Tab-separated table of C-alpha atoms in Angstrom:
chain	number	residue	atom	x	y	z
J	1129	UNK	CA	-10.797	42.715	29.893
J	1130	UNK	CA	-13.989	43.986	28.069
J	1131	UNK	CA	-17.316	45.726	29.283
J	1132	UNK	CA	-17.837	44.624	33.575
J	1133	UNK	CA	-15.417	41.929	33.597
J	1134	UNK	CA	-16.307	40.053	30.682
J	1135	UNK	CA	-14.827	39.199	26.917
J	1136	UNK	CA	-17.194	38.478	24.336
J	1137	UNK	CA	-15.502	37.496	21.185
J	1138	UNK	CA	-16.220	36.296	17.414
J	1139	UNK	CA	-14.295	34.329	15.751
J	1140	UNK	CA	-14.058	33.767	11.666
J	1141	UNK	CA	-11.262	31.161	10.212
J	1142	UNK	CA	-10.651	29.656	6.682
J	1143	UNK	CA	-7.770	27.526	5.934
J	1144	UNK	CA	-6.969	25.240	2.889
J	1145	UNK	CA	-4.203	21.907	3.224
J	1146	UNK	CA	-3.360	18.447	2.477
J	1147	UNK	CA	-3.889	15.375	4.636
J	1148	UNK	CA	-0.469	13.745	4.983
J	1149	UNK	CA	-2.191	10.813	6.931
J	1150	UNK	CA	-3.088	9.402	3.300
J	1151	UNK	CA	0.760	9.332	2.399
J	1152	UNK	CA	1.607	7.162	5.508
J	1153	UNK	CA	-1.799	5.169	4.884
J	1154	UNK	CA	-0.140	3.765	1.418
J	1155	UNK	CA	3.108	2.289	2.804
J	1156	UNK	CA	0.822	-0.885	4.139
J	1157	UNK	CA	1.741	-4.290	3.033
J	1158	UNK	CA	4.946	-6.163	1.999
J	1159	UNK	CA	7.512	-4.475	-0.236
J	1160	UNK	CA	5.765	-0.912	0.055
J	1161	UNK	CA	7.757	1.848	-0.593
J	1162	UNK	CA	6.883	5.650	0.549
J	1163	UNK	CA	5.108	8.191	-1.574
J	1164	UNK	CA	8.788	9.566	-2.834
J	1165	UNK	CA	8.007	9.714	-6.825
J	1166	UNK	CA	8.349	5.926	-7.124
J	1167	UNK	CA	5.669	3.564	-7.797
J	1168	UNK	CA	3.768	2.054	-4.675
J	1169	UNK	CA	4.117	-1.775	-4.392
J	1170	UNK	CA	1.300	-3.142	-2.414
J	1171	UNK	CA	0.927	-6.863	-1.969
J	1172	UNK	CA	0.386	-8.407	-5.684
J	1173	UNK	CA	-0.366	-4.974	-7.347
J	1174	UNK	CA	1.295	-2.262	-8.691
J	1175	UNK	CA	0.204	1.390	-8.386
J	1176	UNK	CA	2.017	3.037	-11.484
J	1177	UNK	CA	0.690	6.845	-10.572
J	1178	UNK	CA	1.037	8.073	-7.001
J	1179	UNK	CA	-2.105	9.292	-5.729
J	1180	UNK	CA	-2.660	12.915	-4.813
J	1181	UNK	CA	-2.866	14.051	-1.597
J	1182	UNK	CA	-6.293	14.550	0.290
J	1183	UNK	CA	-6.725	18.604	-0.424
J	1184	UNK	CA	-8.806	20.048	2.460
J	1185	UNK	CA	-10.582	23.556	2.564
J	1186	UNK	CA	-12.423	24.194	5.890
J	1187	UNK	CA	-14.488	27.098	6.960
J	1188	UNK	CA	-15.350	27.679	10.541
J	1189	UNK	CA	-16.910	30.443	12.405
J	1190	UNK	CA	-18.007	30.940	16.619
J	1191	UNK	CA	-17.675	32.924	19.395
J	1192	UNK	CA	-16.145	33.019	23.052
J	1193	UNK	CA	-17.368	34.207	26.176
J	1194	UNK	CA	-15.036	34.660	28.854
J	1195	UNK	CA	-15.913	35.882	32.789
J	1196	UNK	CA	-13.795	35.356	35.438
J	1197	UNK	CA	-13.605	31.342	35.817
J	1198	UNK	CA	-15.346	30.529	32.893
J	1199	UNK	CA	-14.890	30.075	29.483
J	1200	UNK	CA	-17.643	29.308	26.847
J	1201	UNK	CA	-16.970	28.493	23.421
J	1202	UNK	CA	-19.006	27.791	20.389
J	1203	UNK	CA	-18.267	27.119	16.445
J	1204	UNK	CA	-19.913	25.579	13.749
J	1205	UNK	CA	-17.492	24.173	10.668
J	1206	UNK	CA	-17.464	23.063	7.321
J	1207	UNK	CA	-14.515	21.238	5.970
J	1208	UNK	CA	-14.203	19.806	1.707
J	1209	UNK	CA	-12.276	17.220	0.876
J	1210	UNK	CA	-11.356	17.437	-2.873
J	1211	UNK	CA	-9.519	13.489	-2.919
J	1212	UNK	CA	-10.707	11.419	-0.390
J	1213	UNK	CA	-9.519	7.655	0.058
J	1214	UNK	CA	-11.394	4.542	1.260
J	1215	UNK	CA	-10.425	1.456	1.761
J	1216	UNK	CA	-11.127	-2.589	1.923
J	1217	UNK	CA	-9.653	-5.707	3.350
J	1218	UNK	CA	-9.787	-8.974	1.937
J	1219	UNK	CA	-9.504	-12.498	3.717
J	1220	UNK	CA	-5.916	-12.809	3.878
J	1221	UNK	CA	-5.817	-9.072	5.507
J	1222	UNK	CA	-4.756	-7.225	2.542
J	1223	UNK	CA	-5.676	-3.701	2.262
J	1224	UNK	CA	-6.299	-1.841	-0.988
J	1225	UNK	CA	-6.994	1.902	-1.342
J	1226	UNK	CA	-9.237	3.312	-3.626
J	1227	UNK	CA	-10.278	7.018	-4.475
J	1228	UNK	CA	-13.856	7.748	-3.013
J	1229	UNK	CA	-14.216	10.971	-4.819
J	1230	UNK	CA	-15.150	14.380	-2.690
J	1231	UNK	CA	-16.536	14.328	0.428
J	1232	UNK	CA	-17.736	17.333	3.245
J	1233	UNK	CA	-18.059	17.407	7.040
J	1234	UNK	CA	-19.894	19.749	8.307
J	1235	UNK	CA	-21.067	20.043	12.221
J	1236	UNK	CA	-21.120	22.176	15.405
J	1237	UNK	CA	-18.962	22.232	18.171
J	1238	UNK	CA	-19.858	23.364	21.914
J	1239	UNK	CA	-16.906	23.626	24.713
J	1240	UNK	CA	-16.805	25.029	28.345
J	1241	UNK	CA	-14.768	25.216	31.451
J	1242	UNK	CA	-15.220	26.265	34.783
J	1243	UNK	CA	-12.817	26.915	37.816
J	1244	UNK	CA	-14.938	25.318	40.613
J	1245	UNK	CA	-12.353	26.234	43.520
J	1246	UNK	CA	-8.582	24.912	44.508
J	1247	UNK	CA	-7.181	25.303	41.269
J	1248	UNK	CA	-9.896	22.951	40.148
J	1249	UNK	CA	-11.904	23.485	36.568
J	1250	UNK	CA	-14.229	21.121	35.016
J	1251	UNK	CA	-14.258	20.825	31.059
J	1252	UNK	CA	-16.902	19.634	28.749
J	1253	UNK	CA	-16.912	19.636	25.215
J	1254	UNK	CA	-19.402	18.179	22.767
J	1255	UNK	CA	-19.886	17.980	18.505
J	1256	UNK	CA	-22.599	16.805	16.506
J	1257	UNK	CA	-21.735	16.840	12.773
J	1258	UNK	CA	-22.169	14.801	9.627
J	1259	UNK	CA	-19.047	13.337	7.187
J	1260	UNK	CA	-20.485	12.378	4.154
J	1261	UNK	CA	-19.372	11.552	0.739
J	1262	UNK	CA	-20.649	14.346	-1.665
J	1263	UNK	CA	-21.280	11.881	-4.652
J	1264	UNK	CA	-23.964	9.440	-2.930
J	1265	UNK	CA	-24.597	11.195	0.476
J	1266	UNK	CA	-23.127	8.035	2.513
J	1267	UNK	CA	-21.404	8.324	5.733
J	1268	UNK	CA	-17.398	8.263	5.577
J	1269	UNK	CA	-15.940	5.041	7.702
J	1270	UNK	CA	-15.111	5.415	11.312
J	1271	UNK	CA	-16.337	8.873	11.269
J	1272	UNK	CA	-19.111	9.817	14.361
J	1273	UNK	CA	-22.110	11.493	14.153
J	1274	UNK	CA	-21.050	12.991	17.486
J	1275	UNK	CA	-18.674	12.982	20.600
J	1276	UNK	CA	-18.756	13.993	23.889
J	1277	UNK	CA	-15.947	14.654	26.249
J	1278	UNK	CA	-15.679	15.471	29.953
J	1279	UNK	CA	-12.546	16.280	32.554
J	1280	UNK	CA	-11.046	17.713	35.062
J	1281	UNK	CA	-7.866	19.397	35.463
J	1282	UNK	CA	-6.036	20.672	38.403
């Protein structure tokens, strides 16, 4: 417990992977096979060099405030991708990959909860943030400019 009950803190984190969703992503369609070294057969095409994996580096940085029943937390993050994917259906409901180049999300990130009584806490969280392909400054697909979330847990 810090200074009168309460526990400020700062946080700093870095951390550098590789997005195994895209390796699931290209087994779609008839006759796939896994990225294992071999070719990927996708629905009349043939991919003769296995993509790389997406290559993320993401930076992120906030602090916590702690006091009895509740907890405050706040970070702001930036994430590169190095590889990204995209992709496109056509009328028949084939899907074909292609590379999209680099891309960066970069946002905020605001989360609380607070014991209210009876073993009761309320949680809110909320993130307002960009995705954007580096190349022509479009959004990613399916990716939100924000989200909000609210519970409560007993």
């Amino acid at each position: 417990m810090g200074m009168g009950g309460c526990d400020p803190a700062l946080e700093m984190a870095a951390g550098d992977g590789f997005d195994a969703a895209v390796q699931f992503a290209l087994e779609i369609g008839p006759g796939s096979r896994a990225l294992d070294g071999h070719p990927i057969d996708v629905k009349n095409a043939a991919v003769v060099a296995t993509p790389k994996p997406i290559r993320a580096v993401t930076y992120q940085s906030g602090t916590v405030y702690k006091h009895e029943r509740v907890t405050l937390d706040f970070d702001v993050f930036h994430t590169n991708f190095d590889n990204t994917y995209t992709s496109t259906a056509d009328a028949a409901g084939n899907i074909s990959l292609f590379s999209a180049g680099t891309s960066t999300s970069k946002g905020v990130e605001a989360e609380g909860t607070v014991g209210v009584g009876a073993g009761i806490f309320v949680y809110a969280n909320a993130t307002k943030g960009s995705s954007k392909f580096d190349a022509t400054g479009l959004w990613a697909q399916n990716t939100p400019s924000d989200t909000e979330t609210l519970g409560l847990t007993y």
